[in-house]
mmCIF file with all atom_site columns, C-alpha atoms in Angstrom:
data_model
loop_
_atom_site.group_PDB
_atom_site.id
_atom_site.type_symbol
_atom_site.label_atom_id
_atom_site.label_alt_id
_atom_site.label_comp_id
_atom_site.label_asym_id
_atom_site.label_entity_id
_atom_site.label_seq_id
_atom_site.pdbx_PDB_ins_code
_atom_site.Cartn_x
_atom_site.Cartn_y
_atom_site.Cartn_z
_atom_site.occupancy
_atom_site.B_iso_or_equiv
_atom_site.pdbx_formal_charge
_atom_site.auth_seq_id
_atom_site.auth_comp_id
_atom_site.auth_asym_id
_atom_site.auth_atom_id
_atom_site.pdbx_PDB_model_num
ATOM 1   C CA . GLN A 1 1   ? 0.050  0.006  0.046   1.00 0.00 ? 123 GLN A CA 1
ATOM 2   C CA . VAL A 1 2   ? 0.991  3.634  -0.466  1.00 0.00 ? 124 VAL A CA 1
ATOM 3   C CA . GLN A 1 3   ? 3.309  4.883  2.214   1.00 0.00 ? 125 GLN A CA 1
ATOM 4   C CA . LEU A 1 4   ? 5.191  8.280  2.770   1.00 0.00 ? 126 LEU A CA 1
ATOM 5   C CA . VAL A 1 5   ? 7.396  8.055  5.865   1.00 0.00 ? 127 VAL A CA 1
ATOM 6   C CA . GLU A 1 6   ? 9.085  11.294 7.009   1.00 0.00 ? 128 GLU A CA 1
ATOM 7   C CA . SER A 1 7   ? 12.173 11.341 9.204   1.00 0.00 ? 129 SER A CA 1
ATOM 8   C CA . GLY A 1 8   ? 14.946 13.613 10.380  1.00 0.00 ? 130 GLY A CA 1
ATOM 9   C CA . GLY A 1 9   ? 12.931 15.941 12.533  1.00 0.00 ? 131 GLY A CA 1
ATOM 10  C CA . GLY A 1 10  ? 13.942 16.883 16.028  1.00 0.00 ? 132 GLY A CA 1
ATOM 11  C CA . LEU A 1 11  ? 15.164 19.696 18.226  1.00 0.00 ? 133 LEU A CA 1
ATOM 12  C CA . VAL A 1 12  ? 17.584 22.241 16.867  1.00 0.00 ? 134 VAL A CA 1
ATOM 13  C CA . GLN A 1 13  ? 18.803 25.590 18.034  1.00 0.00 ? 135 GLN A CA 1
ATOM 14  C CA . PRO A 1 14  ? 18.119 28.790 16.158  1.00 0.00 ? 136 PRO A CA 1
ATOM 15  C CA . GLY A 1 15  ? 20.463 29.097 13.244  1.00 0.00 ? 137 GLY A CA 1
ATOM 16  C CA . GLY A 1 16  ? 20.905 25.417 13.121  1.00 0.00 ? 138 GLY A CA 1
ATOM 17  C CA . SER A 1 17  ? 20.153 22.905 10.369  1.00 0.00 ? 139 SER A CA 1
ATOM 18  C CA . LEU A 1 18  ? 18.176 19.728 9.728   1.00 0.00 ? 140 LEU A CA 1
ATOM 19  C CA . ARG A 1 19  ? 17.615 17.488 6.833   1.00 0.00 ? 141 ARG A CA 1
ATOM 20  C CA . LEU A 1 20  ? 14.224 15.814 6.484   1.00 0.00 ? 142 LEU A CA 1
ATOM 21  C CA . SER A 1 21  ? 13.652 12.746 4.415   1.00 0.00 ? 143 SER A CA 1
ATOM 22  C CA . CYS A 1 22  ? 10.528 11.271 3.087   1.00 0.00 ? 144 CYS A CA 1
ATOM 23  C CA . ALA A 1 23  ? 10.666 7.647  1.910   1.00 0.00 ? 145 ALA A CA 1
ATOM 24  C CA . ALA A 1 24  ? 7.881  6.645  -0.605  1.00 0.00 ? 146 ALA A CA 1
ATOM 25  C CA . SER A 1 25  ? 6.400  3.351  -1.551  1.00 0.00 ? 147 SER A CA 1
ATOM 26  C CA . GLY A 1 26  ? 3.398  1.765  -3.100  1.00 0.00 ? 148 GLY A CA 1
ATOM 27  C CA . PHE A 1 27  ? 3.105  4.144  -6.094  1.00 0.00 ? 149 PHE A CA 1
ATOM 28  C CA . THR A 1 28  ? 5.129  5.343  -9.003  1.00 0.00 ? 150 THR A CA 1
ATOM 29  C CA . PHE A 1 29  ? 7.260  7.921  -7.332  1.00 0.00 ? 151 PHE A CA 1
ATOM 30  C CA . SER A 1 30  ? 8.748  9.452  -10.444 1.00 0.00 ? 152 SER A CA 1
ATOM 31  C CA . TYR A 1 31  ? 5.301  10.268 -11.736 1.00 0.00 ? 153 TYR A CA 1
ATOM 32  C CA . TYR A 1 32  ? 4.568  12.626 -8.888  1.00 0.00 ? 154 TYR A CA 1
ATOM 33  C CA . ALA A 1 33  ? 5.452  16.085 -7.892  1.00 0.00 ? 155 ALA A CA 1
ATOM 34  C CA . MET A 1 34  ? 6.596  16.136 -4.356  1.00 0.00 ? 156 MET A CA 1
ATOM 35  C CA . ASN A 1 35  ? 5.889  18.823 -1.775  1.00 0.00 ? 157 ASN A CA 1
ATOM 36  C CA . TRP A 1 36  ? 6.708  19.551 1.829   1.00 0.00 ? 158 TRP A CA 1
ATOM 37  C CA . TYR A 1 37  ? 3.996  21.290 3.970   1.00 0.00 ? 159 TYR A CA 1
ATOM 38  C CA . ARG A 1 38  ? 4.226  22.356 7.474   1.00 0.00 ? 160 ARG A CA 1
ATOM 39  C CA . GLN A 1 39  ? 1.648  23.131 10.242  1.00 0.00 ? 161 GLN A CA 1
ATOM 40  C CA . ALA A 1 40  ? 2.130  24.900 13.544  1.00 0.00 ? 162 ALA A CA 1
ATOM 41  C CA . PRO A 1 41  ? -0.184 24.583 16.443  1.00 0.00 ? 163 PRO A CA 1
ATOM 42  C CA . GLY A 1 42  ? -3.206 26.896 15.830  1.00 0.00 ? 164 GLY A CA 1
ATOM 43  C CA . LYS A 1 43  ? -2.075 27.821 12.369  1.00 0.00 ? 165 LYS A CA 1
ATOM 44  C CA . ALA A 1 44  ? -3.141 26.725 8.936   1.00 0.00 ? 166 ALA A CA 1
ATOM 45  C CA . ARG A 1 45  ? -1.110 24.325 6.912   1.00 0.00 ? 167 ARG A CA 1
ATOM 46  C CA . GLU A 1 46  ? 1.279  25.936 4.535   1.00 0.00 ? 168 GLU A CA 1
ATOM 47  C CA . LEU A 1 47  ? 3.313  25.020 1.567   1.00 0.00 ? 169 LEU A CA 1
ATOM 48  C CA . VAL A 1 48  ? 7.014  24.996 2.215   1.00 0.00 ? 170 VAL A CA 1
ATOM 49  C CA . ALA A 1 49  ? 8.522  23.753 -0.975  1.00 0.00 ? 171 ALA A CA 1
ATOM 50  C CA . SER A 1 50  ? 7.825  21.844 -4.156  1.00 0.00 ? 172 SER A CA 1
ATOM 51  C CA . ILE A 1 51  ? 9.643  19.886 -6.776  1.00 0.00 ? 173 ILE A CA 1
ATOM 52  C CA . THR A 1 52  ? 8.560  18.506 -10.136 1.00 0.00 ? 174 THR A CA 1
ATOM 53  C CA . SER A 1 53  ? 8.380  14.842 -10.909 1.00 0.00 ? 175 SER A CA 1
ATOM 54  C CA . ASP A 1 54  ? 11.687 14.875 -12.691 1.00 0.00 ? 176 ASP A CA 1
ATOM 55  C CA . GLY A 1 55  ? 13.445 17.248 -10.197 1.00 0.00 ? 177 GLY A CA 1
ATOM 56  C CA . GLY A 1 56  ? 13.813 19.852 -12.846 1.00 0.00 ? 178 GLY A CA 1
ATOM 57  C CA . SER A 1 57  ? 12.114 22.646 -11.118 1.00 0.00 ? 179 SER A CA 1
ATOM 58  C CA . THR A 1 58  ? 11.572 23.724 -7.546  1.00 0.00 ? 180 THR A CA 1
ATOM 59  C CA . ASN A 1 59  ? 9.563  26.357 -5.743  1.00 0.00 ? 181 ASN A CA 1
ATOM 60  C CA . TYR A 1 60  ? 9.577  27.752 -2.225  1.00 0.00 ? 182 TYR A CA 1
ATOM 61  C CA . ALA A 1 61  ? 7.486  30.016 -0.017  1.00 0.00 ? 183 ALA A CA 1
ATOM 62  C CA . ASP A 1 62  ? 9.132  33.373 0.364   1.00 0.00 ? 184 ASP A CA 1
ATOM 63  C CA . SER A 1 63  ? 10.257 32.825 3.928   1.00 0.00 ? 185 SER A CA 1
ATOM 64  C CA . MET A 1 64  ? 12.141 29.761 3.030   1.00 0.00 ? 186 MET A CA 1
ATOM 65  C CA . LYS A 1 65  ? 13.887 30.963 -0.021  1.00 0.00 ? 187 LYS A CA 1
ATOM 66  C CA . GLY A 1 66  ? 17.627 30.936 0.389   1.00 0.00 ? 188 GLY A CA 1
ATOM 67  C CA . ARG A 1 67  ? 17.353 28.804 3.534   1.00 0.00 ? 189 ARG A CA 1
ATOM 68  C CA . PHE A 1 68  ? 15.529 25.571 2.496   1.00 0.00 ? 190 PHE A CA 1
ATOM 69  C CA . THR A 1 69  ? 16.324 23.318 -0.429  1.00 0.00 ? 191 THR A CA 1
ATOM 70  C CA . ILE A 1 70  ? 14.071 20.568 -1.657  1.00 0.00 ? 192 ILE A CA 1
ATOM 71  C CA . SER A 1 71  ? 15.517 17.678 -3.676  1.00 0.00 ? 193 SER A CA 1
ATOM 72  C CA . ARG A 1 72  ? 14.652 14.206 -4.829  1.00 0.00 ? 194 ARG A CA 1
ATOM 73  C CA . ASP A 1 73  ? 16.288 10.958 -5.669  1.00 0.00 ? 195 ASP A CA 1
ATOM 74  C CA . ASN A 1 74  ? 13.891 8.982  -7.878  1.00 0.00 ? 196 ASN A CA 1
ATOM 75  C CA . ALA A 1 75  ? 16.147 5.936  -7.817  1.00 0.00 ? 197 ALA A CA 1
ATOM 76  C CA . LYS A 1 76  ? 15.614 5.817  -4.048  1.00 0.00 ? 198 LYS A CA 1
ATOM 77  C CA . ASN A 1 77  ? 11.983 6.987  -4.111  1.00 0.00 ? 199 ASN A CA 1
ATOM 78  C CA . THR A 1 78  ? 12.974 9.665  -1.518  1.00 0.00 ? 200 THR A CA 1
ATOM 79  C CA . VAL A 1 79  ? 12.463 13.382 -1.304  1.00 0.00 ? 201 VAL A CA 1
ATOM 80  C CA . TYR A 1 80  ? 14.472 15.605 1.010   1.00 0.00 ? 202 TYR A CA 1
ATOM 81  C CA . LEU A 1 81  ? 14.213 19.043 2.627   1.00 0.00 ? 203 LEU A CA 1
ATOM 82  C CA . GLN A 1 82  ? 17.411 20.630 3.819   1.00 0.00 ? 204 GLN A CA 1
ATOM 83  C CA . MET A 1 83  ? 16.692 23.408 6.228   1.00 0.00 ? 205 MET A CA 1
ATOM 84  C CA . ASN A 1 84  ? 19.353 25.992 7.139   1.00 0.00 ? 206 ASN A CA 1
ATOM 85  C CA . SER A 1 85  ? 19.349 29.037 9.305   1.00 0.00 ? 207 SER A CA 1
ATOM 86  C CA . LEU A 1 86  ? 16.392 27.691 11.191  1.00 0.00 ? 208 LEU A CA 1
ATOM 87  C CA . ARG A 1 87  ? 14.232 30.118 13.149  1.00 0.00 ? 209 ARG A CA 1
ATOM 88  C CA . PRO A 1 88  ? 11.870 29.563 16.149  1.00 0.00 ? 210 PRO A CA 1
ATOM 89  C CA . GLU A 1 89  ? 8.993  30.277 13.761  1.00 0.00 ? 211 GLU A CA 1
ATOM 90  C CA . ASP A 1 90  ? 9.951  27.334 11.643  1.00 0.00 ? 212 ASP A CA 1
ATOM 91  C CA . THR A 1 91  ? 8.704  25.052 14.507  1.00 0.00 ? 213 THR A CA 1
ATOM 92  C CA . ALA A 1 92  ? 5.977  22.907 13.100  1.00 0.00 ? 214 ALA A CA 1
ATOM 93  C CA . VAL A 1 93  ? 5.086  19.418 11.984  1.00 0.00 ? 215 VAL A CA 1
ATOM 94  C CA . TYR A 1 94  ? 6.471  18.881 8.562   1.00 0.00 ? 216 TYR A CA 1
ATOM 95  C CA . TYR A 1 95  ? 4.454  16.717 6.090   1.00 0.00 ? 217 TYR A CA 1
ATOM 96  C CA . CYS A 1 96  ? 5.471  15.076 2.877   1.00 0.00 ? 218 CYS A CA 1
ATOM 97  C CA . ASN A 1 97  ? 3.015  15.163 0.081   1.00 0.00 ? 219 ASN A CA 1
ATOM 98  C CA . ALA A 1 98  ? 2.864  13.447 -3.350  1.00 0.00 ? 220 ALA A CA 1
ATOM 99  C CA . ARG A 1 99  ? 0.548  14.839 -6.038  1.00 0.00 ? 221 ARG A CA 1
ATOM 100 C CA . ALA A 1 100 ? -0.294 14.241 -9.613  1.00 0.00 ? 222 ALA A CA 1
ATOM 101 C CA . VAL A 1 101 ? -3.192 15.247 -11.836 1.00 0.00 ? 223 VAL A CA 1
ATOM 102 C CA . VAL A 1 102 ? -4.013 12.963 -14.813 1.00 0.00 ? 224 VAL A CA 1
ATOM 103 C CA . SER A 1 103 ? -7.023 13.520 -17.029 1.00 0.00 ? 225 SER A CA 1
ATOM 104 C CA . TRP A 1 104 ? -8.854 15.649 -14.443 1.00 0.00 ? 226 TRP A CA 1
ATOM 105 C CA . THR A 1 105 ? -8.227 13.124 -11.719 1.00 0.00 ? 227 THR A CA 1
ATOM 106 C CA . LYS A 1 106 ? -6.137 14.195 -8.757  1.00 0.00 ? 228 LYS A CA 1
ATOM 107 C CA . TYR A 1 107 ? -3.916 11.671 -6.990  1.00 0.00 ? 229 TYR A CA 1
ATOM 108 C CA . GLU A 1 108 ? -2.595 12.758 -3.701  1.00 0.00 ? 230 GLU A CA 1
ATOM 109 C CA . TYR A 1 109 ? -0.858 11.064 -0.661  1.00 0.00 ? 231 TYR A CA 1
ATOM 110 C CA . TRP A 1 110 ? 0.319  12.296 2.663   1.00 0.00 ? 232 TRP A CA 1
ATOM 111 C CA . GLY A 1 111 ? 2.780  11.226 5.228   1.00 0.00 ? 233 GLY A CA 1
ATOM 112 C CA . GLN A 1 112 ? 2.139  11.299 8.952   1.00 0.00 ? 234 GLN A CA 1
ATOM 113 C CA . GLY A 1 113 ? 4.507  14.144 9.584   1.00 0.00 ? 235 GLY A CA 1
ATOM 114 C CA . THR A 1 114 ? 7.695  14.788 11.575  1.00 0.00 ? 236 THR A CA 1
ATOM 115 C CA . GLN A 1 115 ? 8.130  17.415 14.349  1.00 0.00 ? 237 GLN A CA 1
ATOM 116 C CA . VAL A 1 116 ? 10.748 20.125 13.878  1.00 0.00 ? 238 VAL A CA 1
ATOM 117 C CA . THR A 1 117 ? 11.360 22.203 16.976  1.00 0.00 ? 239 THR A CA 1
ATOM 118 C CA . VAL A 1 118 ? 13.594 25.289 16.826  1.00 0.00 ? 240 VAL A CA 1
ATOM 119 C CA . SER A 1 119 ? 14.430 26.502 20.252  1.00 0.00 ? 241 SER A CA 1
ATOM 120 C CA . SER A 1 120 ? 17.327 27.600 22.402  1.00 0.00 ? 242 SER A CA 1
#
């Protein structure tokens, strides 16, 4: 069955770095765009970064530009989020998302999330 399993979260000091990983299985990974979202307590879910199915293009929310880097390895069915210069406001649960639209039909899968806490 379809699985997206995030890992790499944890506690980090402001200015520090973390690398999140999302391991995918149960679907054709290379057919899907991959996204990272995050959600902090009491706040709406927001898009952090996106990458096209072949890894040829990436996109970031403004507050993440220059700090976060999304990448993927289709041979390993894995997408990554490198997070640098972390700030307390980056504290959230980070979710891996796979999405494809084919002939008006949307295919979407979500991971369970991994907690990132930025605190001194």
